[in-house]
Short mmCIF file of C-alpha atoms in Angstrom, two decimals:
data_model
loop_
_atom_site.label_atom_id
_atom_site.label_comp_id
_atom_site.label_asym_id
_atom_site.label_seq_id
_atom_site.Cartn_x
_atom_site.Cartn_y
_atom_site.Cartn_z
CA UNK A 1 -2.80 -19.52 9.44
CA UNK A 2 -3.71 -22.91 10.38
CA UNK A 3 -7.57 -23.11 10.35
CA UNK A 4 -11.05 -21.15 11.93
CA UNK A 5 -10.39 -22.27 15.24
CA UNK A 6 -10.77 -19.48 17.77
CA UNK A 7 -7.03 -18.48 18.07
CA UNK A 8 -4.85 -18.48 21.10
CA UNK A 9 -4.17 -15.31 22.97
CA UNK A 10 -0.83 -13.91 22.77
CA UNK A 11 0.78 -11.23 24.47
CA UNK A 12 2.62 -8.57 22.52
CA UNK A 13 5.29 -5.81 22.86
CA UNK A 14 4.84 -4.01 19.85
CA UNK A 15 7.64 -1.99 18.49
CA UNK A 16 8.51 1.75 20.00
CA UNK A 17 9.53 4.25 17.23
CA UNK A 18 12.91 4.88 17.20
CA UNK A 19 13.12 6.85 13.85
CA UNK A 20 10.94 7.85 11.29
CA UNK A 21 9.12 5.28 9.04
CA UNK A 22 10.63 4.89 5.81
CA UNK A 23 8.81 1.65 4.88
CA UNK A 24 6.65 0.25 1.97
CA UNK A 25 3.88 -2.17 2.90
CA UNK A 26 1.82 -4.81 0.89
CA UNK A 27 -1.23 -5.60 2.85
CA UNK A 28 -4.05 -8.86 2.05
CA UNK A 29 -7.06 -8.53 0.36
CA UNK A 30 -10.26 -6.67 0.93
CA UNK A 31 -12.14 -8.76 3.52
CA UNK A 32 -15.45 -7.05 2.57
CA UNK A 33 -14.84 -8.05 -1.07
CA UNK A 34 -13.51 -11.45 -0.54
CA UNK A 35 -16.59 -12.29 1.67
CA UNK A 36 -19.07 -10.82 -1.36
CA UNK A 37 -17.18 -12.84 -3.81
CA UNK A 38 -17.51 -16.23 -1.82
CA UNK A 39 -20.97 -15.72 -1.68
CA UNK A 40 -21.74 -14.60 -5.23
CA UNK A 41 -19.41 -17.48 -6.80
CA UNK A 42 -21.09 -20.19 -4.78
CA UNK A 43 -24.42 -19.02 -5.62
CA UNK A 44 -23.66 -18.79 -9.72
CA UNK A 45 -24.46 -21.60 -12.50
CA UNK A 46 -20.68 -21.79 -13.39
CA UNK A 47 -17.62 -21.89 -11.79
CA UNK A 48 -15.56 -18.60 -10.49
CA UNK A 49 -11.88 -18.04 -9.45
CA UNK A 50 -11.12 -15.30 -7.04
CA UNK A 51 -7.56 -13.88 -7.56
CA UNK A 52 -5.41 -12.19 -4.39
CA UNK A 53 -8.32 -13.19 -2.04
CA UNK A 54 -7.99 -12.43 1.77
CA UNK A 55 -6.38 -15.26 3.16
CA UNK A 56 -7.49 -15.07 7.03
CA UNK A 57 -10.22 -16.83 10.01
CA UNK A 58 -12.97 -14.83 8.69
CA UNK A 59 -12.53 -16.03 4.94
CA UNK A 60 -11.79 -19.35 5.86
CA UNK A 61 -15.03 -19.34 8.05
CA UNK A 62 -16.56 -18.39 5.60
CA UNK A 63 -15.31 -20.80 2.97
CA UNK A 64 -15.91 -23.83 5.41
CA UNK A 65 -19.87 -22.35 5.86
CA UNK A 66 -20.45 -22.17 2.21
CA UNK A 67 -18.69 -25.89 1.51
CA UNK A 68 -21.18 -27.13 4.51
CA UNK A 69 -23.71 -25.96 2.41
CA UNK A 70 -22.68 -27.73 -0.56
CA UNK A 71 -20.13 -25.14 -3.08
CA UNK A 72 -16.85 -26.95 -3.75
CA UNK A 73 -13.46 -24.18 -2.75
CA UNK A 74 -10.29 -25.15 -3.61
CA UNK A 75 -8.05 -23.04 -1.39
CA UNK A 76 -5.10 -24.70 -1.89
CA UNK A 77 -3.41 -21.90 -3.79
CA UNK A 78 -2.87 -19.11 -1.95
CA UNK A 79 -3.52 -16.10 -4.72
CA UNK A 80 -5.85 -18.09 -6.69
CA UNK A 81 -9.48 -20.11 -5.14
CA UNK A 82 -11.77 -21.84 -7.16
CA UNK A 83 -15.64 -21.88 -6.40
CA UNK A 84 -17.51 -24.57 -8.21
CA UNK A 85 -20.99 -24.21 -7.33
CA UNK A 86 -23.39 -26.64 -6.51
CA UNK A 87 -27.09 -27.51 -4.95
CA UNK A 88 -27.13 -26.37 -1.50
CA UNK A 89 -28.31 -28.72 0.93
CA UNK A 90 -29.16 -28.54 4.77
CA UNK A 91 -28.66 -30.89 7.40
CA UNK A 92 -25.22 -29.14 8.44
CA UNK A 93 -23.83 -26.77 10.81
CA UNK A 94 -22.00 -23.31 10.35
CA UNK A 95 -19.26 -22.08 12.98
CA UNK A 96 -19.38 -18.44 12.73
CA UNK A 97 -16.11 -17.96 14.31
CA UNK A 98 -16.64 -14.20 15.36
CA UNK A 99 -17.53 -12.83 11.81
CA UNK A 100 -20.07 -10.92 11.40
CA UNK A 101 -20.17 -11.67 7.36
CA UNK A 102 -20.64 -14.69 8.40
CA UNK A 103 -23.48 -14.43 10.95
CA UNK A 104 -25.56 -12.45 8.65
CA UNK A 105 -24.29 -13.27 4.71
CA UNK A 106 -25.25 -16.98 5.66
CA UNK A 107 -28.47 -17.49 6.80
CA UNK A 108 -29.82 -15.86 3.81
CA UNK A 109 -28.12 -18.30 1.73
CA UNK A 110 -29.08 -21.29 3.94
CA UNK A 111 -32.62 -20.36 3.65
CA UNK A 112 -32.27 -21.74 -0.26
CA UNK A 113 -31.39 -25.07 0.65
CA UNK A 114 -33.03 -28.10 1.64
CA UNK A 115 -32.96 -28.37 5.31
CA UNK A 116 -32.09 -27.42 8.41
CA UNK A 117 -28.62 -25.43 9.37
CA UNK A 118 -27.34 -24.55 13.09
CA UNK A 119 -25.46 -21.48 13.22
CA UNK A 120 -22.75 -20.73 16.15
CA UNK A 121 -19.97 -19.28 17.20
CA UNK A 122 -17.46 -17.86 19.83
CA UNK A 123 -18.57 -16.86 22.95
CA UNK A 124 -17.91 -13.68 21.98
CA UNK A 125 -20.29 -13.58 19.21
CA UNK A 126 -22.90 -14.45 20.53
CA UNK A 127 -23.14 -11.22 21.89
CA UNK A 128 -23.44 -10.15 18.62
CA UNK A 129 -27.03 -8.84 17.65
CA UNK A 130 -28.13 -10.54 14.76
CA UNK A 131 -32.09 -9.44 15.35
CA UNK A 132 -32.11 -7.85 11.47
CA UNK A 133 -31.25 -11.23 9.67
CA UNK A 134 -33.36 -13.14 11.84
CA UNK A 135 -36.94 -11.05 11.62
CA UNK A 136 -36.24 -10.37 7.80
CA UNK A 137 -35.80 -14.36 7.11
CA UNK A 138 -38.86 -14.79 9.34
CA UNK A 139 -40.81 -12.19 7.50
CA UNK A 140 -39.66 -13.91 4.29
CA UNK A 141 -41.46 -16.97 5.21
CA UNK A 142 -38.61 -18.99 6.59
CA UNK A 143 -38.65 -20.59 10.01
CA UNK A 144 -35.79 -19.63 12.08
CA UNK A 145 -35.40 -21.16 15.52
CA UNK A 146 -33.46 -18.65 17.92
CA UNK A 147 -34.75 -19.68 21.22
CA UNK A 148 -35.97 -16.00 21.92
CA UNK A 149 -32.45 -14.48 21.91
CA UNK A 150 -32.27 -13.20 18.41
CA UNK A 151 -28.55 -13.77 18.43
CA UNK A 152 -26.19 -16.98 18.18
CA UNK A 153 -27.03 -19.75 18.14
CA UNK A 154 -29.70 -20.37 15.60
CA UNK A 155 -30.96 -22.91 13.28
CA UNK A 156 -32.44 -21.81 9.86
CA UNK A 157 -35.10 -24.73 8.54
CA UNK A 158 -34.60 -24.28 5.20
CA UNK A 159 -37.40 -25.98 3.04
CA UNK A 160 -35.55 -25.54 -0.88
CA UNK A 161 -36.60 -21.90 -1.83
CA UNK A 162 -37.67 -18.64 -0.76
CA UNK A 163 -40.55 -16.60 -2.50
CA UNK A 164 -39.03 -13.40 -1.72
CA UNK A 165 -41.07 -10.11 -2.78
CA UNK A 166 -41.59 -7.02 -1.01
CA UNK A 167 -39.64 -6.91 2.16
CA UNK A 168 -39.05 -3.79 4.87
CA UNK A 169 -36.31 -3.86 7.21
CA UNK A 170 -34.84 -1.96 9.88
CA UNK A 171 -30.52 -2.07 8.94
CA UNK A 172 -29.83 0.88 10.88
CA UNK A 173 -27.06 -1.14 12.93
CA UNK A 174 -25.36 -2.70 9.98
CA UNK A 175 -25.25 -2.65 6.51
CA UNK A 176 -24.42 -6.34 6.70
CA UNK A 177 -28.27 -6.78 6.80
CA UNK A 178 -28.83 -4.97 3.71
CA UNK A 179 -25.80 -6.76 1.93
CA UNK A 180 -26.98 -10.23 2.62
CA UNK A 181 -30.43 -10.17 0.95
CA UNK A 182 -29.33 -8.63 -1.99
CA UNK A 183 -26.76 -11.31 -2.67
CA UNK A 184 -29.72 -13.99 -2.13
CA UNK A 185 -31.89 -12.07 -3.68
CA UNK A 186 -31.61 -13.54 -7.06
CA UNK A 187 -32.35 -17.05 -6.40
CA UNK A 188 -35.28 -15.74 -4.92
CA UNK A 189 -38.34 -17.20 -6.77
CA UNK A 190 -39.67 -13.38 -7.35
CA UNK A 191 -36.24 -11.62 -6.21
CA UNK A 192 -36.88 -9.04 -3.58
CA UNK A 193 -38.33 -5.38 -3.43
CA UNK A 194 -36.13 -4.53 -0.55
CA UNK A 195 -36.60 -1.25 1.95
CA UNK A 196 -34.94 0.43 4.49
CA UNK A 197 -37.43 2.08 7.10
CA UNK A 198 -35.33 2.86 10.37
CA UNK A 199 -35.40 5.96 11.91
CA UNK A 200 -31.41 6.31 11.38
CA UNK A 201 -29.53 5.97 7.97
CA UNK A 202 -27.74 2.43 7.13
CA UNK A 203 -24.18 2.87 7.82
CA UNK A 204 -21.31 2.03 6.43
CA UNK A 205 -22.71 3.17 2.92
CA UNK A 206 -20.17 2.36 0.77
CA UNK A 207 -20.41 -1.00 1.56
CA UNK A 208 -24.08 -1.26 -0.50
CA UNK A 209 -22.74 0.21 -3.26
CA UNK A 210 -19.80 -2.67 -3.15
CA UNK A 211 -22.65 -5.23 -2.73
CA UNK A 212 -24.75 -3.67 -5.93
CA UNK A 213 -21.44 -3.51 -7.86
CA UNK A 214 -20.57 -7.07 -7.31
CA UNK A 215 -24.04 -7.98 -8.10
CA UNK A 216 -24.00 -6.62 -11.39
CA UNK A 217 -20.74 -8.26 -12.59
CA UNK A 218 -22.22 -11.04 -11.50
CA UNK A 219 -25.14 -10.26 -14.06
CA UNK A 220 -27.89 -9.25 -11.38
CA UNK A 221 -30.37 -7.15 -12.62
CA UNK A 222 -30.10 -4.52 -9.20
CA UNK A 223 -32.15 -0.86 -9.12
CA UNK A 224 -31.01 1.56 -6.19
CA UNK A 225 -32.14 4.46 -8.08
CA UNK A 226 -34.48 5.13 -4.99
CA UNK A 227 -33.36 6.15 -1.69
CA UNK A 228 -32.92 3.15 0.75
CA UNK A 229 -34.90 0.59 -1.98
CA UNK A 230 -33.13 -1.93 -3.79
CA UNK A 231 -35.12 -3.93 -6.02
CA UNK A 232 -33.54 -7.20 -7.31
CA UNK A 233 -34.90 -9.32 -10.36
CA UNK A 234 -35.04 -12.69 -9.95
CA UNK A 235 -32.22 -14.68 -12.47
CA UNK A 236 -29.72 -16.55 -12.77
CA UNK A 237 -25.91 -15.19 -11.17
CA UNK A 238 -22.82 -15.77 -13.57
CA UNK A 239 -19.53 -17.53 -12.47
CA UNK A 240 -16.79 -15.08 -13.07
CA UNK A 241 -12.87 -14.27 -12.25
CA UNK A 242 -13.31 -11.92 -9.28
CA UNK A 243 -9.81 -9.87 -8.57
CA UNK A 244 -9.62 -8.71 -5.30
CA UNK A 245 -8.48 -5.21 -3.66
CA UNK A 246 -5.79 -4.53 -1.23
CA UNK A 247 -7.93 -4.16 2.49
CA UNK A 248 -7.90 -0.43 3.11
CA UNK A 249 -9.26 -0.79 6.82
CA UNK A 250 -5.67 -2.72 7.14
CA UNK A 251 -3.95 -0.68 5.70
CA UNK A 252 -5.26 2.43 8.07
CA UNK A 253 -2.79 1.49 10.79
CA UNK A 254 0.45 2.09 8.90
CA UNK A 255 -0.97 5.31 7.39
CA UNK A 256 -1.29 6.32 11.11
CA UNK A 257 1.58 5.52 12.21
CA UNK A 258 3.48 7.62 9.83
CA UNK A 259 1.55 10.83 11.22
CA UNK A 260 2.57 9.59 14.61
CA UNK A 261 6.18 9.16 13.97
CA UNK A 262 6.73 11.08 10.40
CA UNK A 263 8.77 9.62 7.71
CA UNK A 264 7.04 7.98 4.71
CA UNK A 265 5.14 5.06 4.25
CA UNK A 266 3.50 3.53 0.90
CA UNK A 267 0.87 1.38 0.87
CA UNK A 268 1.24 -1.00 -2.72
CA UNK A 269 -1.07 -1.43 -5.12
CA UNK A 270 -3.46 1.31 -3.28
CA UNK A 271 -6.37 1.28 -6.18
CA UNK A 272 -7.32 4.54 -7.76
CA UNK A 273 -11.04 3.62 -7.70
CA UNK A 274 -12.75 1.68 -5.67
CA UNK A 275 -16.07 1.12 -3.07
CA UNK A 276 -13.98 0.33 -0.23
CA UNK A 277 -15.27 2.99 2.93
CA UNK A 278 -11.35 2.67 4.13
CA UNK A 279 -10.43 4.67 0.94
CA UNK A 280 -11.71 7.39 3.19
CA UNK A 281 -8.52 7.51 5.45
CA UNK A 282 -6.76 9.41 2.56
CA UNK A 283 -8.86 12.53 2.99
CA UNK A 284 -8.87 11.85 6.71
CA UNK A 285 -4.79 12.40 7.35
CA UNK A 286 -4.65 15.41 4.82
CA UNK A 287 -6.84 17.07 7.17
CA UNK A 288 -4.93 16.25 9.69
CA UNK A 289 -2.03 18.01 8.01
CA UNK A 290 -0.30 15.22 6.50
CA UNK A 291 0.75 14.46 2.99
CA UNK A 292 -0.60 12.20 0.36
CA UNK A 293 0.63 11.13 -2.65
CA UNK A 294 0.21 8.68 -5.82
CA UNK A 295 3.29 6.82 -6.62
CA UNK A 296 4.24 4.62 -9.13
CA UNK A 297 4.26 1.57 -6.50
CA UNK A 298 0.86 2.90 -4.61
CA UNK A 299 0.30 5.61 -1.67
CA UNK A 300 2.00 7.24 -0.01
CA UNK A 301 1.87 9.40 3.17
CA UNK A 302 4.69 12.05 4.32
CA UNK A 303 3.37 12.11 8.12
CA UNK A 304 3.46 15.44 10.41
CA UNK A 305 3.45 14.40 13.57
CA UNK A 306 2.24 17.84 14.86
CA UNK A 307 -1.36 16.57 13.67
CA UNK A 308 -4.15 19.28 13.50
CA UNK A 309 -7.14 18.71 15.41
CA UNK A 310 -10.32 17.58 13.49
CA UNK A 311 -14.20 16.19 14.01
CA UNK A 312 -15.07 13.49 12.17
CA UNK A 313 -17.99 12.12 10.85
CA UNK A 314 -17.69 8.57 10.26
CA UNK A 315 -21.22 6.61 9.72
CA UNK A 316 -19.75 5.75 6.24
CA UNK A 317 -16.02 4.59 7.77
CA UNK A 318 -16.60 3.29 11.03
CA UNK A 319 -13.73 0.92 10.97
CA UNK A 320 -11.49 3.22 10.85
CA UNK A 321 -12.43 4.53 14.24
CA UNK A 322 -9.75 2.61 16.52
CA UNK A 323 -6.83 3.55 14.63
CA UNK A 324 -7.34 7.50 14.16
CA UNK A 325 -9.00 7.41 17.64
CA UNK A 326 -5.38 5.98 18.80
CA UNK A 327 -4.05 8.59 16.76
CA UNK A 328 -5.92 11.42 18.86
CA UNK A 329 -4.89 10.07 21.83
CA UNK A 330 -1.18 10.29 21.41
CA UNK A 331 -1.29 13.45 18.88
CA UNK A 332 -1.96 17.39 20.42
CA UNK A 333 -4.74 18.59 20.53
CA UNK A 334 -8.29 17.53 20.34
CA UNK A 335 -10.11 15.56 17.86
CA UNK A 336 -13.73 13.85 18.12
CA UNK A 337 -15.67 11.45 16.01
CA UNK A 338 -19.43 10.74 15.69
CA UNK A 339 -21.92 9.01 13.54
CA UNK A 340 -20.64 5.54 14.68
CA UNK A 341 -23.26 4.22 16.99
CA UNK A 342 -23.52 0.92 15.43
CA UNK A 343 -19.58 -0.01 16.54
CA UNK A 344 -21.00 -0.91 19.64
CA UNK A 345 -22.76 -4.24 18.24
CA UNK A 346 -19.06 -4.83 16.62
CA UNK A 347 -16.37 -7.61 17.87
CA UNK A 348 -17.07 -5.42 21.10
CA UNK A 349 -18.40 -1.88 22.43
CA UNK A 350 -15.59 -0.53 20.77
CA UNK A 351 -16.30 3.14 21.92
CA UNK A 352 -16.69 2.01 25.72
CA UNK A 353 -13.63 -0.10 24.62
CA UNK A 354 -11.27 3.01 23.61
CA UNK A 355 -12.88 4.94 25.65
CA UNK A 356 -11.17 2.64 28.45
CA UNK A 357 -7.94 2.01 27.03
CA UNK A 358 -7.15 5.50 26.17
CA UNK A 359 -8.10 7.23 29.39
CA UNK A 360 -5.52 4.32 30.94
CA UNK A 361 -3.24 5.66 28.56
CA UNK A 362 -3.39 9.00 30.06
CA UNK A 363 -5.61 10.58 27.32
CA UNK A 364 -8.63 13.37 28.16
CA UNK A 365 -11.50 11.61 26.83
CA UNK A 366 -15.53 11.84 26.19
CA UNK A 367 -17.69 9.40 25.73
CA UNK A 368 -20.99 9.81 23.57
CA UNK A 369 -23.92 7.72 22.49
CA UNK A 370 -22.38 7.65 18.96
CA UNK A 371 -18.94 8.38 19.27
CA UNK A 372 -15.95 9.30 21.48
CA UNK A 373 -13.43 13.27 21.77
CA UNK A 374 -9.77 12.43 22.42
CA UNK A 375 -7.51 15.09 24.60
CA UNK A 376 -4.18 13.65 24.14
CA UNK A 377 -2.02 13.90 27.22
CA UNK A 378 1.66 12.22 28.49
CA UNK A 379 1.29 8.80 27.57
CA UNK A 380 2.21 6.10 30.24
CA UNK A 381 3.01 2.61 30.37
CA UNK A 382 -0.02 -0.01 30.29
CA UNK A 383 -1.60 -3.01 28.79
CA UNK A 384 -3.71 -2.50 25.99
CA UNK A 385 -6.58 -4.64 26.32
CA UNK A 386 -8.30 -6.18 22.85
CA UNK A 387 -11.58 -7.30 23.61
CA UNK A 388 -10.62 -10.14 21.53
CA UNK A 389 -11.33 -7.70 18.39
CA UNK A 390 -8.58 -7.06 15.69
CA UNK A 391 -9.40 -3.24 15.37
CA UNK A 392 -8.51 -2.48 18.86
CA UNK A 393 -4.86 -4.39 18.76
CA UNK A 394 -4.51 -2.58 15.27
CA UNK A 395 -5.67 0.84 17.82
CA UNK A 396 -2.80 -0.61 20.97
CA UNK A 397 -0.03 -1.19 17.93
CA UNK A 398 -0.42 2.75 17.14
CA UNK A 399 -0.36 3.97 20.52
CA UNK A 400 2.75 1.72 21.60
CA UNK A 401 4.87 3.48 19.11
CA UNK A 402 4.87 6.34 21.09
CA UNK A 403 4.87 4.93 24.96
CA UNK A 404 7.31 3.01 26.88
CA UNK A 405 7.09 -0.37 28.56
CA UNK A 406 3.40 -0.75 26.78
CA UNK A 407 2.24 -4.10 25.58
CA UNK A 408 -0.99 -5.20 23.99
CA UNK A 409 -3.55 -8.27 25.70
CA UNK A 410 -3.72 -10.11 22.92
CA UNK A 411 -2.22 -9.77 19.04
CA UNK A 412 -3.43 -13.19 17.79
CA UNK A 413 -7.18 -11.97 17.43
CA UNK A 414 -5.64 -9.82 14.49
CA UNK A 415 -5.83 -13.55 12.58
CA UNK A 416 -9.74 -12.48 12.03
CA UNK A 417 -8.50 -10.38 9.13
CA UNK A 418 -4.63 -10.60 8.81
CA UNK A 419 -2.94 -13.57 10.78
CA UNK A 420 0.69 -11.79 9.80
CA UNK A 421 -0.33 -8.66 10.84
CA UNK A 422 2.50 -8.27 14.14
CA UNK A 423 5.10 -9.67 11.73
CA UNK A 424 4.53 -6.96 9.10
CA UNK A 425 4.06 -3.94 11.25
CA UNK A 426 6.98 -4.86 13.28
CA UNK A 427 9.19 -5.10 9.80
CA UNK A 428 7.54 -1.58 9.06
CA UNK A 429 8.55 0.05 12.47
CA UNK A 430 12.13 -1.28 13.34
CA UNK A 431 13.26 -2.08 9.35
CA UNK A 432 13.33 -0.48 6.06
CA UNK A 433 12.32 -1.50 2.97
CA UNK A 434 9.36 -3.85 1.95
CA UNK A 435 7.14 -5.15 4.42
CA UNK A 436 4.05 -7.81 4.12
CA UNK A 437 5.16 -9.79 0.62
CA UNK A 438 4.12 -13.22 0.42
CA UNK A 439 2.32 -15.09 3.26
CA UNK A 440 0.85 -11.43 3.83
#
C-alpha cells in the first residue's frame, strides 16, 4: 500500500479451482471498527493506541482527514497506531477517496472545529448520496455549502462548536448517518437527543450497536433503550487501547469459495463475540448445507458444493450480498436476497451491478427494487466488470473459480479495504497451508 491515491486499474485472472481448498487464511482488521476507533481516539482528552488496525485506502483516508483536522497518527508501525489528540482546526481540505466512512464520519467532526473544511473525492463518489449528513449538520446549526447537489464536494464552515440537542433524521439509506453523530455527539455542547423517523428501518443494524459499544468504552454516557432514539450526554471521551477484529465482510469470500469448490477453509482468529453484521455469513452457509466449526486456530467451513437453495434477508448484512450472490450464480438451484435497497447508494448500484455481471455469466436472474434471485446456469467465459468497488471483484474472484478463460476489470480497487487481497486468495486457491500473514 503506498498511499490514498485513487489506485490504478489492473486486470486480473483469478485462480480456477483445481482441487478442493484446504487452506487457512488470516485476513486485516475490521474496517468498520478501525474507522470508529480513529474517530473516537482523535476526539478523546488523552492519547489512544489501536492494535491490529486495518491497514488499507479507506483507513489511511481516513487517518490523513482526521490529521488535516488537527489529531497527531503515528502509522508507522504496522500492528500498532498512536492517536494523540488535539484542537481541531479548519482551514483544510479532506479527500474522501471513495469511502463512505469518510464522507459521512467527517463532517460531523469538522463541524467542531474552527473553520472552514472542503470535502472531495473520486469521481466515483461523488455519486455517492450524502443528503443525510448534510441536512442533519444544517439542522444542527452548521452552515454547509453543497452547491445544491447534496453530495461531494462540500465545504463544512465550522465556527468552534455545535449546540447539538434534539435532532430527527431520516438514515434509512445508511447507518453511516446514524454512526457519525453519535461519535460527535459528545463534544456537543448539550450532546444530542437523536431520532430516526424514515418510513424504512436503518440498515445495517449491527453496525449501531458497534458505534454505541465503542462509545461506551470510550466512557460516553449512550441510551438506546428506545427504538430508533439514541440519546448522548454531553462529556468528555477517554483515550484508550482499542484492539481490533479480524474484517468478517473479508473474510466472506473464502468462506464462499469453500462451498463452491469443497474442501476446508479456516478463517484465524474468527472472534466468538462480536458486533460485526459479517458474523452473519456463519449462519448463512449452514443453511446452505455447509459445515461450520470452532477450531482451536478460528473457523472453519467443510464446503458442499451441492449448495441448497435459500432466501435471504439481508437489511442487517448487506455487504455480504456480492459474494453469496456470486455464490448463487454458479451453485444449483435458486436462491434470492432482499432487504438491501440501500446497496444501490454503495461504491455502485451493486444490484444493477450483479445483476449485469451474472446474467453475462450465464446465470437466470431477477432484478428487484431491494434485491436480486439467482438461477445458476453453465457458466461461460467473460470479464467481470468492478464498478471500481471492492465487493464486486471479491463477487468476480468467486465466480472465476468455477469458469474458464474468466478475468476480472479491475482487482486493484480491492486496496479500499485489503490492498493484498489477489495475493492471498490466490495462495488460498492454488496452495496449501497459511495464507494472508504479515503485510495482510
Amino acid at each position: 500500500m503506498t498511499g490514498t491515491a485513487a489506485p490504478k486499474q489492473r486486470r486480473w485472472t483469478p485462480p480456477y479451482a483445481e482441487r478442493e481448498l484446504d487452506a487457512v487464511v488470516r485476513v486485516p482488521g475490521s474496517k468498520s471498527m478501525t474507522a470508529r476507533a480513529l474517530v473516537l481516539a482523535s476526539l478523546a482528552t488523552t492519547p489512544s493506541t489501536i492494535r491490529r488496525p486495518l491497514y488499507s485506502r479507506d483507513t489511511l483516508l481516513m487517518v490523513d482527514g482526521l490529521r488535516s483536522l488537527g489529531a497527531e497518527i503515528d502509522t508507522s508501525d504496522d500492528d500498532l497506531w498512536t492517536v494523540n489528540p488535539a484542537p481541531l482546526h479548519g482551514g483544510t481540505d479532506v479527500d474522501c477517496g471513495l469511502a463512505g466512512t469518510v464522507m459521512r464520519f467527517l463532517p460531523p467532526v469538522a463541524a467542531l472545529a474552527s473553520g472552514p473544511v472542503a470535502f472531495d473525492g473520486d469521481p466515483h463518489a461523488r455519486k455517492r448520496p450524502n443528503d443525510g449528513v448534510i441536512k442533519a449538520l444544517r439542522d444542527l446549526g452548521v452552515e454547509v455549502d453543497d452547491g445544491g447537489r447534496a453530495a461531494l464536494p462540500f465545504t463544512v464552515r465550522a465556527t468552534g462548536g455545535v449546540k447539538g440537542g434534539e435532532l430527527a433524521v431520516d438514515a434509512s439509506k445508511t447507518s453511516q448517518l446514524v454512526s457519525a453523530l453519535l461519535m460527535a455527539a459528545p463534544r456537543f455542547e448539550n450532546g444530542l437527543d437523536l431520532r430516526h423517523i424514515g418510513d424504512r428501518p436503518v440498515p445495517s443494524r449491527p453496525y449501531l450497536d458497534m458505534v454505541v459499544q465503542m462509545l461506551r468504552q470510550a466512557g460516553a454516557e449512550v441510551d438506546d433503550s428506545e427504538g430508533n432514539r439514541w440519546k448522548v450526554a454531553p462529556g468528555e471521551l477517554s483515550g484508550r487501547e482499542w484492539v481490533i477484529e479480524p474484517d468478517l465482510q473479508n473474510a466472506a469470500p473464502f468462506l464462499c469459495a469453500a462451498v463452491v469448490v469443497g474442501g476446508h477453509l479456516t478463517v484465524e482468529d474468527w472472534p466468538t463475540e462480536t458486533t460485526q453484521a459479517g458474523d452473519k455469513i456463519r449462519d448463512i452457509l449452514v443453511e446452505m448445507g455447509s459445515r461450520v466449526e470452532w477450531t482451536r486456530g478460528g473457523l472453519t467451513v467443510v464446503g458442499s458444493p451441492s449448495t441448497l437453495s435459500v432466501d435471504l434477508d439481508l437489511a442487517d448484512a448487506s455487504e455480504l450480498t456480492p459474494s453469496l450472490a456470486a455464490l448463487f450464480g454458479v451453485s444449483r438451484g435458486t436462491s434470492s436476497i432482499r432487504g438491501v435497497a440501500h446497496i444501490r447508494g454503495h461504491e455502485t448500484d451493486r444490484i444493477a451491478a450483479l445483476v449485469r455481471e451474472l446474467t453475462k455469466l450465464g446465470a437466470e436472474v431477477v432484478e428487484y427494487d431491494d434485491g436480486l434471485k439467482v438461477t445458476a446456469r453453465a457458466t461461460r467465459p467473460m470479464t467481470w466488470e468492478t464498478y471500481a468497488d471492492h465487493r464486486m471483484a471479491h463477487a468476480g474472484a468467486i465466480t472465476g473459480l468455477v469458469t474458464p478463460d474468466f478475468s476480472v476489470s479491475d482487482v486493484a480497487c480491492t486496496s479500499k479495504t485489503w490492498p493484498d487481497f489477489a495475493s492471498v486468495w490466490e495462495q488460498a486457491i492454488l496452495g496449501h497451508g497459511n495464507a494472508g500473514g504479515a503485510g495482510a
